[in-house]
Each structure stands twice: as structure tokens, then as C-alpha cells.
């Protein structure tokens, strides 16, 4: 199951920036670093995090890494007059504006009862789908759409046929699917299936442990 990568909407960001470039120069026509930084802070207000030498920018779904490259491309595309030195200086200031400590990251980390999917955050406690939320720090989403009304008929049919209506074994495999999405890594379970695959008969067992 691949995690999903989402590109920034560069066109929208560029349009927002272009409206402000006239304010980036002082009375002598020189670029003002503080003015450029103010524009970026306004665009990403509350949606940027600098942690462990990595700049993350909120892209509407999650906090994506490589934020420095994103900002550099945006600034280069907005104004060819901006020197690489000025761009790097602005980005360095931007990073330290949004620096977060390990404790702060721990406080805003996505709770374990959420599963981040393409169309939102699935709360496994309430089984409700909530909107993606930049107040939580998470750096990926699962590349799947959650549909509360979906019934995996073919999967159920295949498993029941494979296990010859052995519901005990059926639900053990069903649990494996759930563990693939389970984000609480305090629990580690290894499913073991033994038997001749050609005959379709086997026994199963589990080895697992919990850590705190």
C-alpha cells in the first residue's frame, strides 16, 4: 500500500505572491528580505514546520518534506531579479520562524486513532471521516479512499472459499488487513500460516508482543 504524494498548487501560490511583489522593494528599489519573508509567513501561516533539519509545508493533505526546494522554486518563478543569495537568506529566516522542538512535535502529532487517507482522517473510535487538519503533524496519507458503505464482496468471497467457510481463520486474515492500517506501533503481531497451499488446508497461529 503506497503512501500518497501530493504536489503543491504552484499556480495559486504564484498568483498570491505576484500580488505582493511590488511591496518587496524599498525606496531605493532593493529587495527587502523582511517584506518577502512577511509574504511567505502570510501564505503558510500555521502551516509550516521546521523540525530535525527538515522544512515541512502543508499541502492540503499532510505536511510534505522538501519545503526548502518548494520555496526556492516559487521565489525563482515569481521574480527573476531575486538573487540566489537573497532567496537562501529568506528561506533560512522562514525556517527558523517555524522551528519546533521534539516536545512540540509530540504534542501535535496525529493521534493514533486517526488513519490518514486520501479523502480525510478516519477516526477509528467513531468511524467518522474528518477533514485533513494542519493542526496535526503527519507526513503521509494512505493512497486509498474511505467509503463507509463499501462492501468488499469479492474479497470476502475469496477468503471464505479459500478457508472453506472456516470463519475463525477468515477473521484472522481480516485482522491482518486492519493491522496494515493500525498506527499504534506499541503492538507488534506476526501472523503465521502453515500448510500445503495446494490442498487449501492449514493451521494458523500468532506471535506477538506489546511494548510501552
mmCIF file with all atom_site columns, C-alpha atoms in Angstrom:
data_model
loop_
_atom_site.group_PDB
_atom_site.id
_atom_site.type_symbol
_atom_site.label_atom_id
_atom_site.label_alt_id
_atom_site.label_comp_id
_atom_site.label_asym_id
_atom_site.label_entity_id
_atom_site.label_seq_id
_atom_site.pdbx_PDB_ins_code
_atom_site.Cartn_x
_atom_site.Cartn_y
_atom_site.Cartn_z
_atom_site.occupancy
_atom_site.B_iso_or_equiv
_atom_site.pdbx_formal_charge
_atom_site.auth_seq_id
_atom_site.auth_comp_id
_atom_site.auth_asym_id
_atom_site.auth_atom_id
_atom_site.pdbx_PDB_model_num
ATOM 1   C CA . UNK A 1 1   ? 0.000   0.000   0.000   1.00 0.00 ? 1   UNK A CA 1
ATOM 2   C CA . UNK A 1 2   ? 1.708   3.172   -1.180  1.00 0.00 ? 2   UNK A CA 1
ATOM 3   C CA . UNK A 1 3   ? 1.617   6.456   0.637   1.00 0.00 ? 3   UNK A CA 1
ATOM 4   C CA . UNK A 1 4   ? 0.332   9.304   -1.464  1.00 0.00 ? 4   UNK A CA 1
ATOM 5   C CA . UNK A 1 5   ? 2.406   12.272  -2.519  1.00 0.00 ? 5   UNK A CA 1
ATOM 6   C CA . UNK A 1 6   ? 0.558   15.478  -3.369  1.00 0.00 ? 6   UNK A CA 1
ATOM 7   C CA . UNK A 1 7   ? 2.147   18.364  -5.261  1.00 0.00 ? 7   UNK A CA 1
ATOM 8   C CA . UNK A 1 8   ? 1.603   21.931  -4.221  1.00 0.00 ? 8   UNK A CA 1
ATOM 9   C CA . UNK A 1 9   ? -0.725  24.119  -6.246  1.00 0.00 ? 9   UNK A CA 1
ATOM 10  C CA . UNK A 1 10  ? 2.116   26.254  -7.596  1.00 0.00 ? 10  UNK A CA 1
ATOM 11  C CA . UNK A 1 11  ? -0.146  28.357  -9.820  1.00 0.00 ? 11  UNK A CA 1
ATOM 12  C CA . UNK A 1 12  ? -2.246  29.506  -6.877  1.00 0.00 ? 12  UNK A CA 1
ATOM 13  C CA . UNK A 1 13  ? 0.796   30.229  -4.757  1.00 0.00 ? 13  UNK A CA 1
ATOM 14  C CA . UNK A 1 14  ? 2.432   32.185  -7.545  1.00 0.00 ? 14  UNK A CA 1
ATOM 15  C CA . UNK A 1 15  ? -0.674  34.301  -8.098  1.00 0.00 ? 15  UNK A CA 1
ATOM 16  C CA . UNK A 1 16  ? -0.793  35.128  -4.401  1.00 0.00 ? 16  UNK A CA 1
ATOM 17  C CA . UNK A 1 17  ? 2.872   36.073  -4.421  1.00 0.00 ? 17  UNK A CA 1
ATOM 18  C CA . UNK A 1 18  ? 2.741   38.176  -7.575  1.00 0.00 ? 18  UNK A CA 1
ATOM 19  C CA . UNK A 1 19  ? 0.177   40.471  -5.975  1.00 0.00 ? 19  UNK A CA 1
ATOM 20  C CA . UNK A 1 20  ? 2.701   41.250  -3.262  1.00 0.00 ? 20  UNK A CA 1
ATOM 21  C CA . UNK A 1 21  ? 5.974   41.628  -5.161  1.00 0.00 ? 21  UNK A CA 1
ATOM 22  C CA . UNK A 1 22  ? 5.555   45.380  -5.537  1.00 0.00 ? 22  UNK A CA 1
ATOM 23  C CA . UNK A 1 23  ? 5.907   45.639  -1.786  1.00 0.00 ? 23  UNK A CA 1
ATOM 24  C CA . UNK A 1 24  ? 9.145   43.638  -1.749  1.00 0.00 ? 24  UNK A CA 1
ATOM 25  C CA . UNK A 1 25  ? 11.390  46.587  -2.669  1.00 0.00 ? 25  UNK A CA 1
ATOM 26  C CA . UNK A 1 26  ? 12.431  49.532  -0.558  1.00 0.00 ? 26  UNK A CA 1
ATOM 27  C CA . UNK A 1 27  ? 12.514  53.168  -1.683  1.00 0.00 ? 27  UNK A CA 1
ATOM 28  C CA . UNK A 1 28  ? 15.844  52.533  -3.409  1.00 0.00 ? 28  UNK A CA 1
ATOM 29  C CA . UNK A 1 29  ? 14.500  49.646  -5.473  1.00 0.00 ? 29  UNK A CA 1
ATOM 30  C CA . UNK A 1 30  ? 16.317  46.975  -3.497  1.00 0.00 ? 30  UNK A CA 1
ATOM 31  C CA . UNK A 1 31  ? 14.625  43.820  -2.326  1.00 0.00 ? 31  UNK A CA 1
ATOM 32  C CA . UNK A 1 32  ? 13.630  43.882  1.331   1.00 0.00 ? 32  UNK A CA 1
ATOM 33  C CA . UNK A 1 33  ? 14.177  40.479  2.945   1.00 0.00 ? 33  UNK A CA 1
ATOM 34  C CA . UNK A 1 34  ? 11.702  41.215  5.737   1.00 0.00 ? 34  UNK A CA 1
ATOM 35  C CA . UNK A 1 35  ? 8.963   42.079  3.223   1.00 0.00 ? 35  UNK A CA 1
ATOM 36  C CA . UNK A 1 36  ? 9.481   38.829  1.277   1.00 0.00 ? 36  UNK A CA 1
ATOM 37  C CA . UNK A 1 37  ? 9.526   36.860  4.496   1.00 0.00 ? 37  UNK A CA 1
ATOM 38  C CA . UNK A 1 38  ? 6.293   38.534  5.559   1.00 0.00 ? 38  UNK A CA 1
ATOM 39  C CA . UNK A 1 39  ? 4.600   37.374  2.349   1.00 0.00 ? 39  UNK A CA 1
ATOM 40  C CA . UNK A 1 40  ? 5.712   33.765  2.873   1.00 0.00 ? 40  UNK A CA 1
ATOM 41  C CA . UNK A 1 41  ? 4.654   33.787  6.509   1.00 0.00 ? 41  UNK A CA 1
ATOM 42  C CA . UNK A 1 42  ? 1.248   35.044  5.436   1.00 0.00 ? 42  UNK A CA 1
ATOM 43  C CA . UNK A 1 43  ? 0.873   32.278  2.855   1.00 0.00 ? 43  UNK A CA 1
ATOM 44  C CA . UNK A 1 44  ? 1.894   29.474  5.206   1.00 0.00 ? 44  UNK A CA 1
ATOM 45  C CA . UNK A 1 45  ? 0.637   30.939  8.477   1.00 0.00 ? 45  UNK A CA 1
ATOM 46  C CA . UNK A 1 46  ? 0.284   27.990  10.867  1.00 0.00 ? 46  UNK A CA 1
ATOM 47  C CA . UNK A 1 47  ? 1.030   25.549  8.042   1.00 0.00 ? 47  UNK A CA 1
ATOM 48  C CA . UNK A 1 48  ? 4.816   25.270  8.129   1.00 0.00 ? 48  UNK A CA 1
ATOM 49  C CA . UNK A 1 49  ? 7.039   23.290  10.473  1.00 0.00 ? 49  UNK A CA 1
ATOM 50  C CA . UNK A 1 50  ? 10.807  23.159  10.720  1.00 0.00 ? 50  UNK A CA 1
ATOM 51  C CA . UNK A 1 51  ? 11.894  20.109  12.677  1.00 0.00 ? 51  UNK A CA 1
ATOM 52  C CA . UNK A 1 52  ? 15.002  17.916  12.732  1.00 0.00 ? 52  UNK A CA 1
ATOM 53  C CA . UNK A 1 53  ? 16.680  19.842  9.889   1.00 0.00 ? 53  UNK A CA 1
ATOM 54  C CA . UNK A 1 54  ? 13.675  19.430  7.586   1.00 0.00 ? 54  UNK A CA 1
ATOM 55  C CA . UNK A 1 55  ? 11.153  22.032  6.454   1.00 0.00 ? 55  UNK A CA 1
ATOM 56  C CA . UNK A 1 56  ? 7.610   20.696  6.084   1.00 0.00 ? 56  UNK A CA 1
ATOM 57  C CA . UNK A 1 57  ? 4.861   22.622  4.301   1.00 0.00 ? 57  UNK A CA 1
ATOM 58  C CA . UNK A 1 58  ? 1.160   21.813  4.483   1.00 0.00 ? 58  UNK A CA 1
ATOM 59  C CA . UNK A 1 59  ? -0.136  20.845  1.036   1.00 0.00 ? 59  UNK A CA 1
ATOM 60  C CA . UNK A 1 60  ? -3.795  20.427  1.867   1.00 0.00 ? 60  UNK A CA 1
ATOM 61  C CA . UNK A 1 61  ? -3.410  16.779  2.830   1.00 0.00 ? 61  UNK A CA 1
ATOM 62  C CA . UNK A 1 62  ? -0.348  16.465  5.084   1.00 0.00 ? 62  UNK A CA 1
ATOM 63  C CA . UNK A 1 63  ? 2.988   18.116  5.911   1.00 0.00 ? 63  UNK A CA 1
ATOM 64  C CA . UNK A 1 64  ? 5.269   17.418  2.956   1.00 0.00 ? 64  UNK A CA 1
ATOM 65  C CA . UNK A 1 65  ? 9.082   17.491  3.246   1.00 0.00 ? 65  UNK A CA 1
ATOM 66  C CA . UNK A 1 66  ? 11.468  19.327  0.896   1.00 0.00 ? 66  UNK A CA 1
ATOM 67  C CA . UNK A 1 67  ? 9.906   22.644  1.822   1.00 0.00 ? 67  UNK A CA 1
ATOM 68  C CA . UNK A 1 68  ? 13.144  24.495  1.079   1.00 0.00 ? 68  UNK A CA 1
ATOM 69  C CA . UNK A 1 69  ? 13.083  23.332  -2.554  1.00 0.00 ? 69  UNK A CA 1
ATOM 70  C CA . UNK A 1 70  ? 9.425   24.298  -2.863  1.00 0.00 ? 70  UNK A CA 1
ATOM 71  C CA . UNK A 1 71  ? 10.024  27.835  -1.578  1.00 0.00 ? 71  UNK A CA 1
ATOM 72  C CA . UNK A 1 72  ? 13.113  28.272  -3.755  1.00 0.00 ? 72  UNK A CA 1
ATOM 73  C CA . UNK A 1 73  ? 11.187  27.292  -6.892  1.00 0.00 ? 73  UNK A CA 1
ATOM 74  C CA . UNK A 1 74  ? 8.302   29.591  -6.005  1.00 0.00 ? 74  UNK A CA 1
ATOM 75  C CA . UNK A 1 75  ? 10.546  32.604  -5.414  1.00 0.00 ? 75  UNK A CA 1
ATOM 76  C CA . UNK A 1 76  ? 12.607  31.935  -8.541  1.00 0.00 ? 76  UNK A CA 1
ATOM 77  C CA . UNK A 1 77  ? 9.473   31.727  -10.676 1.00 0.00 ? 77  UNK A CA 1
ATOM 78  C CA . UNK A 1 78  ? 7.943   34.861  -9.188  1.00 0.00 ? 78  UNK A CA 1
ATOM 79  C CA . UNK A 1 79  ? 10.901  37.146  -9.799  1.00 0.00 ? 79  UNK A CA 1
ATOM 80  C CA . UNK A 1 80  ? 13.971  36.543  -11.912 1.00 0.00 ? 80  UNK A CA 1
ATOM 81  C CA . UNK A 1 81  ? 15.522  39.579  -10.227 1.00 0.00 ? 81  UNK A CA 1
ATOM 82  C CA . UNK A 1 82  ? 15.845  37.760  -6.920  1.00 0.00 ? 82  UNK A CA 1
ATOM 83  C CA . UNK A 1 83  ? 19.390  36.557  -6.378  1.00 0.00 ? 83  UNK A CA 1
ATOM 84  C CA . UNK A 1 84  ? 20.063  33.049  -5.139  1.00 0.00 ? 84  UNK A CA 1
ATOM 85  C CA . UNK A 1 85  ? 21.704  34.603  -2.098  1.00 0.00 ? 85  UNK A CA 1
ATOM 86  C CA . UNK A 1 86  ? 18.566  36.579  -1.238  1.00 0.00 ? 86  UNK A CA 1
ATOM 87  C CA . UNK A 1 87  ? 16.365  33.508  -1.783  1.00 0.00 ? 87  UNK A CA 1
ATOM 88  C CA . UNK A 1 88  ? 18.533  31.403  0.529   1.00 0.00 ? 88  UNK A CA 1
ATOM 89  C CA . UNK A 1 89  ? 18.547  34.136  3.155   1.00 0.00 ? 89  UNK A CA 1
ATOM 90  C CA . UNK A 1 90  ? 14.747  34.400  3.082   1.00 0.00 ? 90  UNK A CA 1
ATOM 91  C CA . UNK A 1 91  ? 14.344  30.632  3.345   1.00 0.00 ? 91  UNK A CA 1
ATOM 92  C CA . UNK A 1 92  ? 16.746  30.410  6.292   1.00 0.00 ? 92  UNK A CA 1
ATOM 93  C CA . UNK A 1 93  ? 14.769  33.083  8.139   1.00 0.00 ? 93  UNK A CA 1
ATOM 94  C CA . UNK A 1 94  ? 11.500  31.358  7.244   1.00 0.00 ? 94  UNK A CA 1
ATOM 95  C CA . UNK A 1 95  ? 12.725  28.026  8.625   1.00 0.00 ? 95  UNK A CA 1
ATOM 96  C CA . UNK A 1 96  ? 13.628  29.428  11.996  1.00 0.00 ? 96  UNK A CA 1
ATOM 97  C CA . UNK A 1 97  ? 10.351  31.297  12.213  1.00 0.00 ? 97  UNK A CA 1
ATOM 98  C CA . UNK A 1 98  ? 8.588   27.925  12.223  1.00 0.00 ? 98  UNK A CA 1
ATOM 99  C CA . UNK A 1 99  ? 11.079  25.826  14.166  1.00 0.00 ? 99  UNK A CA 1
ATOM 100 C CA . UNK A 1 100 ? 9.524   23.282  16.538  1.00 0.00 ? 100 UNK A CA 1
ATOM 101 C CA . UNK A 1 101 ? 11.036  21.244  19.341  1.00 0.00 ? 101 UNK A CA 1
ATOM 102 C CA . UNK A 1 102 ? 10.645  17.496  19.763  1.00 0.00 ? 102 UNK A CA 1
ATOM 103 C CA . UNK A 1 103 ? 8.202   18.104  22.596  1.00 0.00 ? 103 UNK A CA 1
ATOM 104 C CA . UNK A 1 104 ? 6.123   20.446  20.457  1.00 0.00 ? 104 UNK A CA 1
ATOM 105 C CA . UNK A 1 105 ? 6.021   17.878  17.651  1.00 0.00 ? 105 UNK A CA 1
ATOM 106 C CA . UNK A 1 106 ? 4.953   15.220  20.136  1.00 0.00 ? 106 UNK A CA 1
ATOM 107 C CA . UNK A 1 107 ? 2.114   17.463  21.302  1.00 0.00 ? 107 UNK A CA 1
ATOM 108 C CA . UNK A 1 108 ? 0.725   17.987  17.793  1.00 0.00 ? 108 UNK A CA 1
ATOM 109 C CA . UNK A 1 109 ? 1.417   14.531  16.327  1.00 0.00 ? 109 UNK A CA 1
ATOM 110 C CA . UNK A 1 110 ? -1.585  12.906  14.657  1.00 0.00 ? 110 UNK A CA 1
ATOM 111 C CA . UNK A 1 111 ? -3.331  10.767  17.311  1.00 0.00 ? 111 UNK A CA 1
ATOM 112 C CA . UNK A 1 112 ? -3.095  7.019   16.789  1.00 0.00 ? 112 UNK A CA 1
ATOM 113 C CA . UNK A 1 113 ? -6.855  6.680   16.434  1.00 0.00 ? 113 UNK A CA 1
ATOM 114 C CA . UNK A 1 114 ? -6.735  8.510   13.101  1.00 0.00 ? 114 UNK A CA 1
ATOM 115 C CA . UNK A 1 115 ? -5.966  6.817   9.777   1.00 0.00 ? 115 UNK A CA 1
ATOM 116 C CA . UNK A 1 116 ? -4.934  9.387   7.138   1.00 0.00 ? 116 UNK A CA 1
ATOM 117 C CA . UNK A 1 117 ? -6.468  8.510   3.764   1.00 0.00 ? 117 UNK A CA 1
ATOM 118 C CA . UNK A 1 118 ? -6.953  10.467  0.533   1.00 0.00 ? 118 UNK A CA 1
ATOM 119 C CA . UNK A 1 119 ? -10.354 11.893  1.404   1.00 0.00 ? 119 UNK A CA 1
ATOM 120 C CA . UNK A 1 120 ? -9.741  12.727  5.055   1.00 0.00 ? 120 UNK A CA 1
ATOM 121 C CA . UNK A 1 121 ? -8.872  11.422  8.501   1.00 0.00 ? 121 UNK A CA 1
ATOM 122 C CA . UNK A 1 122 ? -10.706 8.274   9.528   1.00 0.00 ? 122 UNK A CA 1
ATOM 123 C CA . UNK A 1 123 ? -11.408 8.268   13.255  1.00 0.00 ? 123 UNK A CA 1
ATOM 124 C CA . UNK A 1 124 ? -11.396 4.581   14.205  1.00 0.00 ? 124 UNK A CA 1
ATOM 125 C CA . UNK A 1 125 ? -13.104 5.357   17.520  1.00 0.00 ? 125 UNK A CA 1
ATOM 126 C CA . UNK A 1 126 ? -16.150 6.959   15.918  1.00 0.00 ? 126 UNK A CA 1
ATOM 127 C CA . UNK A 1 127 ? -15.795 5.527   12.370  1.00 0.00 ? 127 UNK A CA 1
ATOM 128 C CA . UNK A 1 128 ? -16.330 9.065   11.126  1.00 0.00 ? 128 UNK A CA 1
ATOM 129 C CA . UNK A 1 129 ? -14.305 10.651  8.337   1.00 0.00 ? 129 UNK A CA 1
ATOM 130 C CA . UNK A 1 130 ? -12.955 14.087  9.259   1.00 0.00 ? 130 UNK A CA 1
ATOM 131 C CA . UNK A 1 131 ? -11.231 16.691  7.125   1.00 0.00 ? 131 UNK A CA 1
ATOM 132 C CA . UNK A 1 132 ? -7.450  16.806  6.848   1.00 0.00 ? 132 UNK A CA 1
ATOM 133 C CA . UNK A 1 133 ? -6.234  19.140  9.562   1.00 0.00 ? 133 UNK A CA 1
ATOM 134 C CA . UNK A 1 134 ? -2.970  21.158  9.638   1.00 0.00 ? 134 UNK A CA 1
ATOM 135 C CA . UNK A 1 135 ? -3.135  21.393  13.431  1.00 0.00 ? 135 UNK A CA 1
ATOM 136 C CA . UNK A 1 136 ? -1.901  17.781  13.459  1.00 0.00 ? 136 UNK A CA 1
ATOM 137 C CA . UNK A 1 137 ? 1.580   16.866  12.283  1.00 0.00 ? 137 UNK A CA 1
ATOM 138 C CA . UNK A 1 138 ? 1.600   13.932  9.854   1.00 0.00 ? 138 UNK A CA 1
ATOM 139 C CA . UNK A 1 139 ? 3.765   13.463  6.782   1.00 0.00 ? 139 UNK A CA 1
ATOM 140 C CA . UNK A 1 140 ? 1.856   10.967  4.646   1.00 0.00 ? 140 UNK A CA 1
ATOM 141 C CA . UNK A 1 141 ? -1.570  9.638   3.737   1.00 0.00 ? 141 UNK A CA 1
ATOM 142 C CA . UNK A 1 142 ? -2.569  6.170   2.558   1.00 0.00 ? 142 UNK A CA 1
ATOM 143 C CA . UNK A 1 143 ? -3.321  6.127   -1.150  1.00 0.00 ? 143 UNK A CA 1
ATOM 144 C CA . UNK A 1 144 ? -6.891  4.882   -0.654  1.00 0.00 ? 144 UNK A CA 1
ATOM 145 C CA . UNK A 1 145 ? -10.365 6.387   -0.457  1.00 0.00 ? 145 UNK A CA 1
ATOM 146 C CA . UNK A 1 146 ? -12.510 5.546   2.547   1.00 0.00 ? 146 UNK A CA 1
ATOM 147 C CA . UNK A 1 147 ? -16.097 4.622   1.742   1.00 0.00 ? 147 UNK A CA 1
ATOM 148 C CA . UNK A 1 148 ? -18.243 3.759   4.741   1.00 0.00 ? 148 UNK A CA 1
ATOM 149 C CA . UNK A 1 149 ? -20.779 2.000   2.506   1.00 0.00 ? 149 UNK A CA 1
ATOM 150 C CA . UNK A 1 150 ? -18.297 -0.121  0.591   1.00 0.00 ? 150 UNK A CA 1
ATOM 151 C CA . UNK A 1 151 ? -18.585 -3.898  0.942   1.00 0.00 ? 151 UNK A CA 1
ATOM 152 C CA . UNK A 1 152 ? -15.583 -5.935  -0.311  1.00 0.00 ? 152 UNK A CA 1
ATOM 153 C CA . UNK A 1 153 ? -17.739 -8.711  -1.714  1.00 0.00 ? 153 UNK A CA 1
ATOM 154 C CA . UNK A 1 154 ? -15.075 -10.340 -3.860  1.00 0.00 ? 154 UNK A CA 1
ATOM 155 C CA . UNK A 1 155 ? -12.510 -10.299 -1.055  1.00 0.00 ? 155 UNK A CA 1
ATOM 156 C CA . UNK A 1 156 ? -14.979 -11.903 1.347   1.00 0.00 ? 156 UNK A CA 1
ATOM 157 C CA . UNK A 1 157 ? -15.965 -14.493 -1.261  1.00 0.00 ? 157 UNK A CA 1
ATOM 158 C CA . UNK A 1 158 ? -12.339 -15.367 -1.991  1.00 0.00 ? 158 UNK A CA 1
ATOM 159 C CA . UNK A 1 159 ? -11.365 -15.742 1.686   1.00 0.00 ? 159 UNK A CA 1
ATOM 160 C CA . UNK A 1 160 ? -14.413 -17.826 2.590   1.00 0.00 ? 160 UNK A CA 1
ATOM 161 C CA . UNK A 1 161 ? -13.776 -20.039 -0.426  1.00 0.00 ? 161 UNK A CA 1
ATOM 162 C CA . UNK A 1 162 ? -10.098 -20.308 0.395   1.00 0.00 ? 162 UNK A CA 1
ATOM 163 C CA . UNK A 1 163 ? -10.756 -21.209 4.022   1.00 0.00 ? 163 UNK A CA 1
ATOM 164 C CA . UNK A 1 164 ? -13.722 -23.457 3.224   1.00 0.00 ? 164 UNK A CA 1
ATOM 165 C CA . UNK A 1 165 ? -16.051 -21.356 5.392   1.00 0.00 ? 165 UNK A CA 1
ATOM 166 C CA . UNK A 1 166 ? -13.717 -21.605 8.369   1.00 0.00 ? 166 UNK A CA 1
ATOM 167 C CA . UNK A 1 167 ? -14.767 -18.338 9.975   1.00 0.00 ? 167 UNK A CA 1
ATOM 168 C CA . UNK A 1 168 ? -12.071 -18.486 12.646  1.00 0.00 ? 168 UNK A CA 1
ATOM 169 C CA . UNK A 1 169 ? -9.308  -18.411 10.038  1.00 0.00 ? 169 UNK A CA 1
ATOM 170 C CA . UNK A 1 170 ? -11.283 -15.960 7.920   1.00 0.00 ? 170 UNK A CA 1
ATOM 171 C CA . UNK A 1 171 ? -11.362 -13.359 10.694  1.00 0.00 ? 171 UNK A CA 1
ATOM 172 C CA . UNK A 1 172 ? -7.697  -13.867 11.489  1.00 0.00 ? 172 UNK A CA 1
ATOM 173 C CA . UNK A 1 173 ? -6.817  -12.809 7.967   1.00 0.00 ? 173 UNK A CA 1
ATOM 174 C CA . UNK A 1 174 ? -9.315  -9.952  8.215   1.00 0.00 ? 174 UNK A CA 1
ATOM 175 C CA . UNK A 1 175 ? -7.382  -8.738  11.259  1.00 0.00 ? 175 UNK A CA 1
ATOM 176 C CA . UNK A 1 176 ? -4.191  -8.644  9.196   1.00 0.00 ? 176 UNK A CA 1
ATOM 177 C CA . UNK A 1 177 ? -5.817  -6.134  6.849   1.00 0.00 ? 177 UNK A CA 1
ATOM 178 C CA . UNK A 1 178 ? -6.715  -3.997  9.852   1.00 0.00 ? 178 UNK A CA 1
ATOM 179 C CA . UNK A 1 179 ? -3.185  -4.136  11.256  1.00 0.00 ? 179 UNK A CA 1
ATOM 180 C CA . UNK A 1 180 ? -1.863  -2.814  7.955   1.00 0.00 ? 180 UNK A CA 1
ATOM 181 C CA . UNK A 1 181 ? -3.632  0.467   8.732   1.00 0.00 ? 181 UNK A CA 1
ATOM 182 C CA . UNK A 1 182 ? -3.190  0.408   12.510  1.00 0.00 ? 182 UNK A CA 1
ATOM 183 C CA . UNK A 1 183 ? -0.848  3.251   13.503  1.00 0.00 ? 183 UNK A CA 1
ATOM 184 C CA . UNK A 1 184 ? -0.261  2.335   17.144  1.00 0.00 ? 184 UNK A CA 1
ATOM 185 C CA . UNK A 1 185 ? 3.091   0.544   16.975  1.00 0.00 ? 185 UNK A CA 1
ATOM 186 C CA . UNK A 1 186 ? 3.032   -0.477  20.619  1.00 0.00 ? 186 UNK A CA 1
ATOM 187 C CA . UNK A 1 187 ? 1.554   -3.733  19.340  1.00 0.00 ? 187 UNK A CA 1
ATOM 188 C CA . UNK A 1 188 ? 3.527   -5.995  17.029  1.00 0.00 ? 188 UNK A CA 1
ATOM 189 C CA . UNK A 1 189 ? 1.870   -9.149  15.727  1.00 0.00 ? 189 UNK A CA 1
ATOM 190 C CA . UNK A 1 190 ? 3.307   -11.634 13.244  1.00 0.00 ? 190 UNK A CA 1
ATOM 191 C CA . UNK A 1 191 ? 0.722   -13.919 11.595  1.00 0.00 ? 191 UNK A CA 1
ATOM 192 C CA . UNK A 1 192 ? 1.970   -17.393 10.697  1.00 0.00 ? 192 UNK A CA 1
ATOM 193 C CA . UNK A 1 193 ? 0.120   -19.733 8.319   1.00 0.00 ? 193 UNK A CA 1
ATOM 194 C CA . UNK A 1 194 ? 1.284   -23.319 7.890   1.00 0.00 ? 194 UNK A CA 1
ATOM 195 C CA . UNK A 1 195 ? 0.119   -25.957 5.464   1.00 0.00 ? 195 UNK A CA 1
ATOM 196 C CA . UNK A 1 196 ? 0.033   -27.140 1.905   1.00 0.00 ? 196 UNK A CA 1
ATOM 197 C CA . UNK A 1 197 ? -1.235  -24.305 -0.251  1.00 0.00 ? 197 UNK A CA 1
ATOM 198 C CA . UNK A 1 198 ? -2.258  -26.758 -2.982  1.00 0.00 ? 198 UNK A CA 1
ATOM 199 C CA . UNK A 1 199 ? -4.657  -28.538 -0.662  1.00 0.00 ? 199 UNK A CA 1
ATOM 200 C CA . UNK A 1 200 ? -6.122  -25.396 0.837   1.00 0.00 ? 200 UNK A CA 1
ATOM 201 C CA . UNK A 1 201 ? -5.867  -26.734 4.400   1.00 0.00 ? 201 UNK A CA 1
ATOM 202 C CA . UNK A 1 202 ? -3.633  -25.281 7.054   1.00 0.00 ? 202 UNK A CA 1
ATOM 203 C CA . UNK A 1 203 ? -3.371  -24.197 10.632  1.00 0.00 ? 203 UNK A CA 1
ATOM 204 C CA . UNK A 1 204 ? -2.504  -20.712 11.801  1.00 0.00 ? 204 UNK A CA 1
ATOM 205 C CA . UNK A 1 205 ? -1.026  -19.074 14.810  1.00 0.00 ? 205 UNK A CA 1
ATOM 206 C CA . UNK A 1 206 ? 0.151   -15.711 16.051  1.00 0.00 ? 206 UNK A CA 1
ATOM 207 C CA . UNK A 1 207 ? 3.241   -14.464 17.770  1.00 0.00 ? 207 UNK A CA 1
ATOM 208 C CA . UNK A 1 208 ? 3.125   -11.017 19.161  1.00 0.00 ? 208 UNK A CA 1
ATOM 209 C CA . UNK A 1 209 ? 4.184   -8.682  21.876  1.00 0.00 ? 209 UNK A CA 1
ATOM 210 C CA . UNK A 1 210 ? 3.228   -5.309  23.225  1.00 0.00 ? 210 UNK A CA 1
ATOM 211 C CA . UNK A 1 211 ? 5.603   -2.575  24.224  1.00 0.00 ? 211 UNK A CA 1
ATOM 212 C CA . UNK A 1 212 ? 5.028   0.669   26.056  1.00 0.00 ? 212 UNK A CA 1
#
